[in-house]
GROMACS .gro file of C-alpha atoms in nm:
model
  449
    1MET     CA    1  -1.147   1.616  -5.832
    2ASN     CA    2  -1.528   1.787  -5.958
    3GLY     CA    3  -1.643   1.389  -5.968
    4LEU     CA    4  -1.384   1.239  -6.205
    5ASN     CA    5  -1.204   0.927  -6.114
    6SER     CA    6  -0.825   0.956  -6.119
    7GLU     CA    7  -0.799   0.774  -6.448
    8GLN     CA    8  -1.046   1.127  -6.577
    9TYR     CA    9  -0.878   1.355  -6.375
   10TYR     CA   10  -0.476   1.316  -6.489
   11ALA     CA   11  -0.621   1.275  -6.821
   12SER     CA   12  -0.800   1.601  -6.806
   13ARG     CA   13  -0.537   1.844  -6.644
   14ALA     CA   14  -0.447   2.164  -6.836
   15ASP     CA   15  -0.127   2.026  -7.010
   16THR     CA   16   0.046   2.110  -7.298
   17GLY     CA   17   0.146   1.885  -7.623
   18VAL     CA   18  -0.020   1.614  -7.777
   19SER     CA   19  -0.191   1.347  -7.533
   20LEU     CA   20  -0.483   1.109  -7.656
   21VAL     CA   21  -0.659   0.890  -7.442
   22LEU     CA   22  -0.837   0.582  -7.482
   23ALA     CA   23  -1.166   0.535  -7.350
   24GLY     CA   24  -1.372   0.244  -7.333
   25ALA     CA   25  -1.711   0.191  -7.421
   26GLY     CA   26  -1.916   0.431  -7.080
   27THR     CA   27  -1.585   0.530  -6.950
   28GLY     CA   28  -1.682   0.902  -6.964
   29LYS     CA   29  -1.457   1.030  -7.225
   30THR     CA   30  -1.690   1.304  -7.306
   31LYS     CA   31  -1.684   1.449  -6.939
   32THR     CA   32  -1.321   1.424  -6.983
   33LEU     CA   33  -1.299   1.579  -7.263
   34VAL     CA   34  -1.481   1.907  -7.127
   35GLU     CA   35  -1.385   1.906  -6.784
   36LYS     CA   36  -1.006   1.932  -6.980
   37VAL     CA   37  -1.141   2.213  -7.226
   38THR     CA   38  -1.243   2.391  -6.851
   39ASN     CA   39  -0.926   2.327  -6.723
   40VAL     CA   40  -0.712   2.459  -7.057
   41ILE     CA   41  -0.915   2.790  -7.013
   42ARG     CA   42  -0.882   2.852  -6.684
   43ASP     CA   43  -0.485   2.710  -6.547
   44LEU     CA   44  -0.341   2.802  -6.854
   45PRO     CA   45  -0.541   3.002  -6.920
   46LEU     CA   46  -0.618   3.090  -7.278
   47ASP     CA   47  -0.937   3.243  -7.390
   48PRO     CA   48  -1.234   3.012  -7.495
   49SER     CA   49  -1.178   3.236  -7.866
   50ALA     CA   50  -0.807   3.024  -7.907
   51LEU     CA   51  -0.962   2.675  -7.891
   52LEU     CA   52  -1.122   2.474  -8.141
   53VAL     CA   53  -1.355   2.165  -8.097
   54LEU     CA   54  -1.368   1.851  -8.367
   55THR     CA   55  -1.582   1.641  -8.434
   56PHE     CA   56  -1.813   1.469  -8.662
   57SER     CA   57  -2.170   1.479  -8.605
   58ARG     CA   58  -2.407   1.733  -8.542
   59ARG     CA   59  -2.562   1.625  -8.251
   60ALA     CA   60  -2.220   1.527  -8.098
   61ALA     CA   61  -2.109   1.915  -8.169
   62LYS     CA   62  -2.414   2.095  -8.006
   63GLU     CA   63  -2.362   1.825  -7.728
   64LEU     CA   64  -2.066   1.940  -7.677
   65ARG     CA   65  -2.100   2.310  -7.694
   66LEU     CA   66  -2.375   2.327  -7.419
   67ARG     CA   67  -2.202   2.109  -7.207
   68ILE     CA   68  -1.865   2.296  -7.268
   69ALA     CA   69  -2.098   2.627  -7.176
   70SER     CA   70  -2.189   2.479  -6.860
   71GLY     CA   71  -1.878   2.380  -6.774
   72THR     CA   72  -1.658   2.753  -6.872
   73GLY     CA   73  -2.000   2.941  -6.707
   74GLY     CA   74  -2.164   3.019  -7.041
   75ARG     CA   75  -1.786   3.055  -7.237
   76GLU     CA   76  -1.839   2.987  -7.584
   77VAL     CA   77  -1.597   2.808  -7.788
   78PHE     CA   78  -1.597   2.646  -8.123
   79ALA     CA   79  -1.736   2.325  -8.141
   80GLY     CA   80  -1.835   2.199  -8.466
   81THR     CA   81  -1.811   1.917  -8.755
   82PHE     CA   82  -1.462   1.882  -8.952
   83HIS     CA   83  -1.671   1.960  -9.198
   84SER     CA   84  -1.873   2.307  -9.093
   85PHE     CA   85  -1.532   2.440  -8.938
   86CYS     CA   86  -1.372   2.332  -9.309
   87LEU     CA   87  -1.679   2.590  -9.460
   88ASP     CA   88  -1.631   2.806  -9.207
   89LEU     CA   89  -1.262   2.874  -9.329
   90LEU     CA   90  -1.350   2.827  -9.733
   91ARG     CA   91  -1.594   3.134  -9.616
   92GLU     CA   92  -1.375   3.375  -9.412
   93HIS     CA   93  -1.089   3.362  -9.693
   94GLY     CA   94  -1.328   3.384  -9.975
   95ALA     CA   95  -1.149   3.599 -10.204
   96ALA     CA   96  -0.805   3.377 -10.231
   97PHE     CA   97  -1.036   2.999 -10.234
   98LEU     CA   98  -1.193   3.110 -10.530
   99HIS     CA   99  -0.846   3.238 -10.626
  100SER     CA  100  -0.711   2.912 -10.594
  101SER     CA  101  -1.008   2.706 -10.684
  102GLY     CA  102  -1.148   2.871 -11.000
  103PHE     CA  103  -1.460   2.869 -10.923
  104ASP     CA  104  -1.651   3.197 -11.002
  105GLY     CA  105  -1.829   3.292 -10.734
  106PHE     CA  106  -1.893   3.093 -10.363
  107PRO     CA  107  -2.034   2.733 -10.441
  108ALA     CA  108  -2.389   2.611 -10.321
  109VAL     CA  109  -2.340   2.291 -10.061
  110VAL     CA  110  -2.466   1.960 -10.193
  111ASP     CA  111  -2.538   1.730  -9.894
  112ASP     CA  112  -2.568   1.396  -9.815
  113GLU     CA  113  -2.930   1.346 -10.005
  114GLY     CA  114  -2.853   1.603 -10.285
  115ARG     CA  115  -2.545   1.396 -10.379
  116SER     CA  116  -2.747   1.074 -10.326
  117LYS     CA  117  -2.999   1.190 -10.545
  118ILE     CA  118  -2.719   1.320 -10.807
  119ILE     CA  119  -2.574   0.995 -10.827
  120ARG     CA  120  -2.893   0.815 -10.851
  121GLY     CA  121  -2.950   1.075 -11.220
  122LEU     CA  122  -2.628   0.917 -11.329
  123ILE     CA  123  -2.672   0.576 -11.242
  124TYR     CA  124  -3.071   0.433 -11.396
  125PRO     CA  125  -3.027   0.590 -11.695
  126ASP     CA  126  -2.715   0.377 -11.714
  127LEU     CA  127  -2.756   0.078 -11.510
  128ASP     CA  128  -2.775  -0.168 -11.893
  129ARG     CA  129  -2.396  -0.074 -11.894
  130PHE     CA  130  -2.366  -0.228 -11.529
  131LEU     CA  131  -2.444  -0.601 -11.690
  132GLY     CA  132  -2.771  -0.695 -11.455
  133MET     CA  133  -2.612  -0.509 -11.138
  134PRO     CA  134  -2.842  -0.381 -10.902
  135ALA     CA  135  -2.858   0.026 -10.905
  136GLY     CA  136  -2.787  -0.029 -10.468
  137VAL     CA  137  -2.456  -0.182 -10.532
  138VAL     CA  138  -2.352   0.063 -10.862
  139TYR     CA  139  -2.419   0.332 -10.595
  140ASP     CA  140  -2.220   0.223 -10.306
  141LEU     CA  141  -1.910   0.155 -10.548
  142MET     CA  142  -1.879   0.430 -10.662
  143ASN     CA  143  -1.917   0.600 -10.356
  144SER     CA  144  -1.666   0.364 -10.265
  145LEU     CA  145  -1.417   0.486 -10.587
  146MET     CA  146  -1.522   0.846 -10.453
  147ASN     CA  147  -1.374   0.808 -10.114
  148ASN     CA  148  -1.057   0.620 -10.219
  149ARG     CA  149  -1.187   0.303  -9.977
  150ARG     CA  150  -1.014  -0.036  -9.960
  151ALA     CA  151  -1.308  -0.149 -10.104
  152LEU     CA  152  -1.208  -0.266 -10.463
  153ASP     CA  153  -0.869  -0.365 -10.355
  154GLY     CA  154  -0.787  -0.703 -10.447
  155TRP     CA  155  -1.018  -0.938 -10.617
  156LYS     CA  156  -1.314  -0.675 -10.699
  157GLU     CA  157  -1.093  -0.381 -10.880
  158LYS     CA  158  -0.953  -0.708 -11.079
  159ARG     CA  159  -1.279  -0.882 -11.158
  160LEU     CA  160  -1.407  -0.539 -11.219
  161LYS     CA  161  -1.171  -0.423 -11.443
  162GLU     CA  162  -1.191  -0.767 -11.684
  163SER     CA  163  -1.581  -0.677 -11.780
  164GLY     CA  164  -1.546  -0.326 -11.806
  165LEU     CA  165  -1.738  -0.231 -11.574
  166LEU     CA  166  -1.458  -0.008 -11.355
  167ASP     CA  167  -1.417   0.196 -11.656
  168ALA     CA  168  -1.782   0.243 -11.662
  169LEU     CA  169  -1.788   0.332 -11.278
  170ARG     CA  170  -1.517   0.585 -11.364
  171SER     CA  171  -1.677   0.728 -11.607
  172LEU     CA  172  -1.994   0.821 -11.352
  173VAL     CA  173  -1.736   0.919 -11.102
  174GLY     CA  174  -1.641   1.260 -11.360
  175ARG     CA  175  -1.943   1.313 -11.454
  176TYR     CA  176  -2.120   1.334 -11.095
  177ALA     CA  177  -1.742   1.584 -11.088
  178ASP     CA  178  -1.869   1.781 -11.383
  179ILE     CA  179  -2.260   1.847 -11.271
  180LYS     CA  180  -2.078   1.969 -10.939
  181ARG     CA  181  -1.835   2.243 -11.174
  182GLU     CA  182  -2.136   2.328 -11.493
  183THR     CA  183  -2.371   2.384 -11.115
  184ASN     CA  184  -2.141   2.553 -10.958
  185SER     CA  185  -2.099   2.309 -10.608
  186ILE     CA  186  -1.910   2.165 -10.321
  187ASP     CA  187  -1.959   1.850 -10.121
  188TYR     CA  188  -1.852   1.752  -9.805
  189ASP     CA  189  -1.590   1.591  -9.967
  190ASP     CA  190  -1.497   1.914 -10.122
  191MET     CA  191  -1.480   2.151  -9.820
  192MET     CA  192  -1.282   1.915  -9.645
  193ASN     CA  193  -1.005   1.856 -10.000
  194PHE     CA  194  -1.019   2.271 -10.069
  195ALA     CA  195  -0.979   2.371  -9.700
  196ILE     CA  196  -0.652   2.145  -9.679
  197SER     CA  197  -0.560   2.253 -10.059
  198LEU     CA  198  -0.593   2.661  -9.928
  199LEU     CA  199  -0.405   2.557  -9.595
  200GLU     CA  200  -0.141   2.420  -9.804
  201ASN     CA  201  -0.105   2.625 -10.064
  202ASP     CA  202  -0.123   2.995  -9.899
  203PRO     CA  203   0.126   3.031  -9.588
  204ALA     CA  204  -0.100   3.362  -9.516
  205VAL     CA  205  -0.394   3.217  -9.439
  206ARG     CA  206  -0.252   2.858  -9.198
  207ALA     CA  207  -0.062   3.157  -9.069
  208GLU     CA  208  -0.397   3.326  -8.943
  209VAL     CA  209  -0.511   3.032  -8.862
  210LEU     CA  210  -0.232   2.914  -8.611
  211SER     CA  211  -0.171   3.238  -8.479
  212ARG     CA  212  -0.606   3.204  -8.351
  213TYR     CA  213  -0.635   2.868  -8.230
  214ARG     CA  214  -0.401   2.731  -7.966
  215TYR     CA  215  -0.577   2.417  -7.843
  216LEU     CA  216  -0.721   2.176  -8.080
  217PHE     CA  217  -0.996   1.885  -7.938
  218VAL     CA  218  -1.092   1.592  -8.134
  219ASP     CA  219  -1.429   1.366  -8.057
  220GLU     CA  220  -1.442   1.011  -8.132
  221PHE     CA  221  -1.062   0.990  -8.284
  222GLN     CA  222  -1.133   0.691  -8.354
  223ASP     CA  223  -1.370   0.767  -8.644
  224VAL     CA  224  -1.082   1.010  -8.817
  225SER     CA  225  -0.961   0.936  -9.181
  226GLY     CA  226  -0.655   0.998  -9.380
  227ASP     CA  227  -0.797   1.348  -9.502
  228ASN     CA  228  -0.895   1.473  -9.120
  229ILE     CA  229  -0.539   1.366  -8.997
  230ARG     CA  230  -0.359   1.651  -9.312
  231LEU     CA  231  -0.556   1.883  -9.196
  232LEU     CA  232  -0.500   1.875  -8.775
  233LYS     CA  233  -0.105   1.886  -8.856
  234LEU     CA  234  -0.214   2.216  -9.051
  235LEU     CA  235  -0.346   2.341  -8.784
  236LEU     CA  236  -0.093   2.270  -8.547
  237PRO     CA  237   0.239   2.443  -8.564
  238GLU     CA  238   0.507   2.236  -8.684
  239THR     CA  239   0.682   2.247  -8.276
  240GLY     CA  240   0.544   2.290  -7.983
  241GLY     CA  241   0.150   2.225  -8.079
  242ASN     CA  242  -0.141   2.105  -7.866
  243LEU     CA  243  -0.363   1.816  -7.948
  244PHE     CA  244  -0.654   1.643  -7.694
  245ALA     CA  245  -0.778   1.343  -7.871
  246VAL     CA  246  -1.060   1.111  -7.717
  247GLY     CA  247  -1.161   0.808  -7.843
  248ASP     CA  248  -1.196   0.390  -7.867
  249ASP     CA  249  -1.096   0.178  -8.164
  250TRP     CA  250  -1.264  -0.058  -8.025
  251GLN     CA  251  -1.539   0.189  -8.153
  252SER     CA  252  -1.433   0.231  -8.485
  253ILE     CA  253  -1.765   0.149  -8.716
  254TYR     CA  254  -1.686   0.405  -9.070
  255GLY     CA  255  -1.447   0.325  -9.245
  256PHE     CA  256  -1.778   0.305  -9.493
  257ARG     CA  257  -1.671   0.658  -9.460
  258LYS     CA  258  -1.302   0.663  -9.477
  259ALA     CA  259  -1.193   0.618  -9.108
  260ALA     CA  260  -0.939   0.431  -9.070
  261VAL     CA  261  -0.879   0.276  -8.746
  262GLY     CA  262  -0.509   0.283  -8.753
  263HIS     CA  263  -0.462   0.626  -8.711
  264ILE     CA  264  -0.599   0.569  -8.316
  265ILE     CA  265  -0.414   0.278  -8.318
  266ARG     CA  266  -0.091   0.427  -8.429
  267MET     CA  267  -0.114   0.709  -8.266
  268LYS     CA  268   0.257   0.779  -8.227
  269ARG     CA  269   0.297   0.778  -8.608
  270PHE     CA  270   0.134   1.045  -8.664
  271PHE     CA  271   0.226   1.250  -8.386
  272PRO     CA  272   0.577   1.101  -8.219
  273GLY     CA  273   0.545   1.249  -7.839
  274ALA     CA  274   0.236   1.181  -7.783
  275VAL     CA  275   0.104   1.063  -7.429
  276ILE     CA  276  -0.159   0.803  -7.417
  277HIS     CA  277  -0.422   0.785  -7.115
  278ARG     CA  278  -0.639   0.515  -7.060
  279LEU     CA  279  -1.031   0.551  -6.919
  280THR     CA  280  -1.119   0.238  -6.850
  281ILE     CA  281  -1.445   0.201  -6.558
  282ASN     CA  282  -1.747   0.118  -6.738
  283TYR     CA  283  -2.019   0.311  -6.576
  284ARG     CA  284  -2.316   0.224  -6.808
  285SER     CA  285  -2.262  -0.180  -6.812
  286ARG     CA  286  -2.324  -0.397  -6.579
  287LYS     CA  287  -1.991  -0.667  -6.443
  288GLU     CA  288  -2.171  -0.922  -6.701
  289ILE     CA  289  -2.243  -0.698  -6.991
  290VAL     CA  290  -1.857  -0.576  -6.948
  291SER     CA  291  -1.760  -0.946  -6.952
  292LEU     CA  292  -1.886  -1.088  -7.238
  293SER     CA  293  -1.779  -0.774  -7.490
  294ASN     CA  294  -1.446  -0.779  -7.365
  295GLY     CA  295  -1.388  -1.126  -7.452
  296PHE     CA  296  -1.584  -1.081  -7.790
  297ILE     CA  297  -1.375  -0.770  -7.889
  298LYS     CA  298  -1.020  -0.938  -7.830
  299ARG     CA  299  -1.071  -1.104  -8.090
  300ASN     CA  300  -1.008  -0.824  -8.311
  301ARG     CA  301  -0.566  -0.844  -8.353
  302PHE     CA  302  -0.534  -0.552  -8.475
  303ARG     CA  303  -0.665  -0.269  -8.178
  304THR     CA  304  -0.552  -0.156  -7.854
  305ARG     CA  305  -0.452  -0.377  -7.480
  306LYS     CA  306  -0.662  -0.188  -7.260
  307ARG     CA  307  -0.874  -0.423  -6.931
  308LEU     CA  308  -1.199  -0.244  -6.899
  309ARG     CA  309  -1.427  -0.301  -6.591
  310SER     CA  310  -1.785  -0.263  -6.412
  311GLY     CA  311  -1.832   0.067  -6.220
  312LYS     CA  312  -2.154  -0.091  -6.143
  313GLY     CA  313  -2.102  -0.432  -6.071
  314LYS     CA  314  -2.259  -0.750  -6.104
  315GLY     CA  315  -2.645  -0.811  -6.133
  316GLY     CA  316  -2.686  -0.736  -6.490
  317ARG     CA  317  -2.840  -1.080  -6.713
  318VAL     CA  318  -2.755  -1.139  -7.092
  319ARG     CA  319  -2.916  -1.398  -7.248
  320SER     CA  320  -2.837  -1.587  -7.548
  321LEU     CA  321  -3.184  -1.693  -7.791
  322VAL     CA  322  -3.122  -1.971  -8.082
  323VAL     CA  323  -3.330  -1.957  -8.387
  324SER     CA  324  -3.412  -2.071  -8.746
  325MET     CA  325  -3.541  -1.789  -8.912
  326PHE     CA  326  -3.617  -1.418  -8.922
  327ASN     CA  327  -4.027  -1.516  -8.834
  328GLU     CA  328  -3.918  -1.741  -8.528
  329GLU     CA  329  -3.726  -1.413  -8.369
  330ALA     CA  330  -3.976  -1.172  -8.464
  331GLU     CA  331  -4.137  -1.340  -8.209
  332ALA     CA  332  -3.900  -1.409  -7.942
  333ILE     CA  333  -3.850  -1.001  -7.954
  334ARG     CA  334  -4.195  -0.959  -7.906
  335ALA     CA  335  -4.128  -1.198  -7.592
  336VAL     CA  336  -3.884  -1.022  -7.451
  337ILE     CA  337  -4.029  -0.695  -7.453
  338ALA     CA  338  -4.388  -0.808  -7.330
  339TYR     CA  339  -4.221  -0.953  -7.070
  340ARG     CA  340  -3.995  -0.631  -6.976
  341ASP     CA  341  -4.008  -0.406  -6.702
  342PRO     CA  342  -4.210  -0.133  -6.831
  343GLY     CA  343  -3.997   0.172  -6.681
  344MET     CA  344  -3.709  -0.001  -6.844
  345THR     CA  345  -3.569   0.121  -7.213
  346CYS     CA  346  -3.539  -0.106  -7.460
  347ALA     CA  347  -3.364  -0.104  -7.806
  348VAL     CA  348  -3.363  -0.346  -8.098
  349LEU     CA  349  -3.094  -0.316  -8.313
  350CYS     CA  350  -3.037  -0.476  -8.639
  351ARG     CA  351  -2.752  -0.545  -8.916
  352ASN     CA  352  -2.954  -0.339  -9.166
  353ASN     CA  353  -3.191  -0.131  -9.238
  354TRP     CA  354  -3.382  -0.387  -9.429
  355GLN     CA  355  -3.415  -0.605  -9.045
  356CYS     CA  356  -3.572  -0.338  -8.914
  357ARG     CA  357  -3.845  -0.268  -9.148
  358TYR     CA  358  -3.944  -0.642  -9.105
  359ILE     CA  359  -3.887  -0.640  -8.698
  360ARG     CA  360  -4.137  -0.319  -8.730
  361SER     CA  361  -4.367  -0.482  -8.940
  362ARG     CA  362  -4.350  -0.827  -8.707
  363LEU     CA  363  -4.419  -0.584  -8.419
  364TYR     CA  364  -4.724  -0.326  -8.494
  365ASN     CA  365  -4.909  -0.614  -8.638
  366SER     CA  366  -4.924  -0.789  -8.282
  367ASP     CA  367  -5.013  -0.672  -7.919
  368VAL     CA  368  -4.715  -0.586  -7.833
  369ASP     CA  369  -4.701  -0.201  -7.654
  370GLU     CA  370  -4.411  -0.097  -7.849
  371ASP     CA  371  -4.396   0.215  -7.619
  372GLY     CA  372  -4.047   0.304  -7.494
  373VAL     CA  373  -3.906   0.093  -7.799
  374SER     CA  374  -3.644   0.150  -8.033
  375ILE     CA  375  -3.573  -0.022  -8.351
  376MET     CA  376  -3.280   0.097  -8.503
  377THR     CA  377  -2.933   0.000  -8.667
  378MET     CA  378  -2.650  -0.074  -8.508
  379HIS     CA  379  -2.481   0.224  -8.683
  380ALA     CA  380  -2.764   0.422  -8.553
  381SER     CA  381  -2.729   0.318  -8.162
  382LYS     CA  382  -2.411   0.472  -8.160
  383GLY     CA  383  -2.338   0.755  -7.905
  384LEU     CA  384  -2.689   0.551  -7.706
  385GLU     CA  385  -2.770   0.393  -7.402
  386PHE     CA  386  -3.063   0.133  -7.323
  387ASP     CA  387  -3.179  -0.036  -6.964
  388ILE     CA  388  -3.233  -0.363  -7.253
  389VAL     CA  389  -3.096  -0.410  -7.562
  390ILE     CA  390  -3.205  -0.695  -7.816
  391VAL     CA  391  -2.901  -0.761  -8.056
  392ALA     CA  392  -3.098  -0.887  -8.339
  393GLY     CA  393  -2.966  -1.115  -8.673
  394VAL     CA  394  -2.637  -1.293  -8.576
  395CYS     CA  395  -2.656  -1.451  -8.836
  396ASP     CA  396  -2.406  -1.567  -9.099
  397SER     CA  397  -2.573  -1.394  -9.393
  398VAL     CA  398  -2.614  -1.017  -9.187
  399ILE     CA  399  -2.333  -0.954  -8.962
  400PRO     CA  400  -2.029  -1.025  -9.070
  401ASP     CA  401  -2.107  -0.852  -9.404
  402ALA     CA  402  -1.887  -1.033  -9.637
  403ASP     CA  403  -1.840  -0.723  -9.805
  404ASN     CA  404  -1.645  -0.544  -9.512
  405ASP     CA  405  -1.337  -0.571  -9.286
  406ILE     CA  406  -1.404  -0.886  -9.040
  407GLU     CA  407  -1.234  -0.680  -8.753
  408GLU     CA  408  -1.497  -0.383  -8.834
  409GLU     CA  409  -1.767  -0.626  -8.834
  410ARG     CA  410  -1.705  -0.763  -8.489
  411ARG     CA  411  -1.615  -0.384  -8.385
  412LEU     CA  412  -2.019  -0.294  -8.502
  413LEU     CA  413  -2.109  -0.621  -8.292
  414TYR     CA  414  -1.957  -0.474  -7.976
  415VAL     CA  415  -2.127  -0.175  -8.007
  416ALA     CA  416  -2.423  -0.328  -7.992
  417CYS     CA  417  -2.311  -0.478  -7.677
  418THR     CA  418  -2.197  -0.211  -7.508
  419ARG     CA  419  -2.552  -0.009  -7.562
  420ALA     CA  420  -2.677  -0.222  -7.264
  421ARG     CA  421  -2.649  -0.114  -6.907
  422GLU     CA  422  -2.872  -0.403  -6.759
  423GLU     CA  423  -3.011  -0.620  -6.986
  424LEU     CA  424  -2.873  -0.799  -7.351
  425TYR     CA  425  -3.085  -1.039  -7.509
  426ILE     CA  426  -2.857  -1.175  -7.801
  427ILE     CA  427  -3.018  -1.370  -8.111
  428ALA     CA  428  -2.799  -1.591  -8.255
  429HIS     CA  429  -2.979  -1.810  -8.564
  430ALA     CA  430  -2.888  -2.212  -8.620
  431ASN     CA  431  -2.795  -2.319  -9.025
  432ASP     CA  432  -2.953  -2.705  -9.115
  433ARG     CA  433  -2.706  -2.819  -8.918
  434GLY     CA  434  -2.801  -2.659  -8.578
  435GLN     CA  435  -2.488  -2.479  -8.592
  436VAL     CA  436  -2.456  -2.132  -8.458
  437SER     CA  437  -2.323  -1.842  -8.686
  438ARG     CA  438  -1.953  -1.760  -8.629
  439PHE     CA  439  -1.966  -1.450  -8.414
  440GLY     CA  440  -2.248  -1.646  -8.196
  441ARG     CA  441  -2.013  -1.914  -8.136
  442GLU     CA  442  -1.731  -1.651  -8.100
  443LEU     CA  443  -2.046  -1.480  -7.801
  444GLY     CA  444  -2.007  -1.903  -7.654
  445ILE     CA  445  -2.377  -1.907  -7.766
  446ILE     CA  446  -2.462  -2.253  -7.790
  447ASN     CA  447  -2.756  -2.433  -7.926
  448ASN     CA  448  -2.958  -2.653  -7.703
  449ASN     CA  449  -3.203  -2.709  -7.898
   0.00000   0.00000   0.00000
C-alpha cells in the first residue's frame, strides 16, 4: 500500500464523486492527498492538466507542487491558492472580465500589506470621529465589515450604531472601495468576488473551465469560506463532479479570514452524497500529548466526532507550570529552554504578537542560548511541529480572547498543543485567589503553590 495505513489507503483510492477526509493532527493528510492525486492520474486515468489543487497559502501550494511532482515522476499539476487561481482566471478571460467589471484596463493587485497601508491612511486623519477608540480597533472593525464577519452581530453592532460609529466605519469602507476604483486596483477579496461573478454570469467562461478541470482537490478544507464554497460549486458540473477535500475542523482557526467551520462539519449539506473518511492515527505526538489534546478539544460542542490515537506510543512528557505574572512566565520559559536536550527543536507559542515580543526581550537579555528555539504565535505555528513546545500565556486576559468565538479559541490552543512531538509544557496563570485560568482548568491544571 505504498507505506500507507488502511485509513490512508482507502481514502486515497482513485474513485470518483465527492469525498472528504477528516484528518486529525499528525495523521498524514498531505501524504494522503498526494497519493490520491497520483492514483487519479494513473488509475482513472486523467491527464495532470485536468486536475486542480487548491489551498490557502503559497507555502502550502509550493509544498504540494513539489510532493505531487515527486509522486508522479515530475508531471505537473496546477496547485495554487484560491486567490492565485482566481487571478489567473481573470487574466485568461481578460476581455470578458473587463467588459463585465467596467475597469478600463486589467487592474493592479493590492496585496495585504498594501491594503493595510491604505486602510490605516484612511483611519488616522479621521480618528477623532471614533471617540478615543484606538486605531488598531478601528482597523479590525473595518476588516470585519468588509469580510462580512459575525463580529459586529448583537450588542457590539447595537452599541456602534447608537454612537454613530457604525456609519463612520461604513463611510471608511466606502472610501476604501473608491480608492481601489480610482487607482484601477483590486485586492484579494475582489479577486474571488470577480471570479465568482464571471463564472456565474458568463456561460462560455464556465463551460471552458468545466471542460478543462475534471477533478478538484482542496487542502485545509476547514478554512473554506462561503465564497470558497460558491467558487467550488461553480467549478463542478451539476452532476457527476469530482471533489476530494482534506481538513480537520478541530484545527479551524481562521475565522477572522472568513473561514466558517460549519462547511467541513456539515459537508453533506453543501455536497449531498459526499463520502466521509477519517484519519485517526497521529504519527507526530506521543500518547500523553494526544490524550491531553483530545480531552481538551472535546469540550467543543460544534465539531466532528473522531477518536485520535498516537502511532508513537507512550514516552512523552506533559508538564504544567503555574505562574502569577508575565515576568515569572518568562523565567519559567528560560528554565525549560536552558535544561532541554540541545539536539531537540523547541518552540514557544503565544496567543498574540505582543507576548512574543515580550518573551524575546526577556530571553535575549539572559544567558540562555536561543539557537534552535522558535518564538511565534499559535496561528503562525499551524502546519509546523517541534520536539518541544512551550505554550505560553494560558491566562484569562489572553486566551480565550473575549472578542472571539470561544470554540475557535479552544481550537487555537488545541493547535498549539498538537505541534509537540515529545514534550509539551503549558504555562497557566493564576489569579489573585490562586485559581488558574478557564482553559488551564479545562486542561486539568491545578495550582499546588
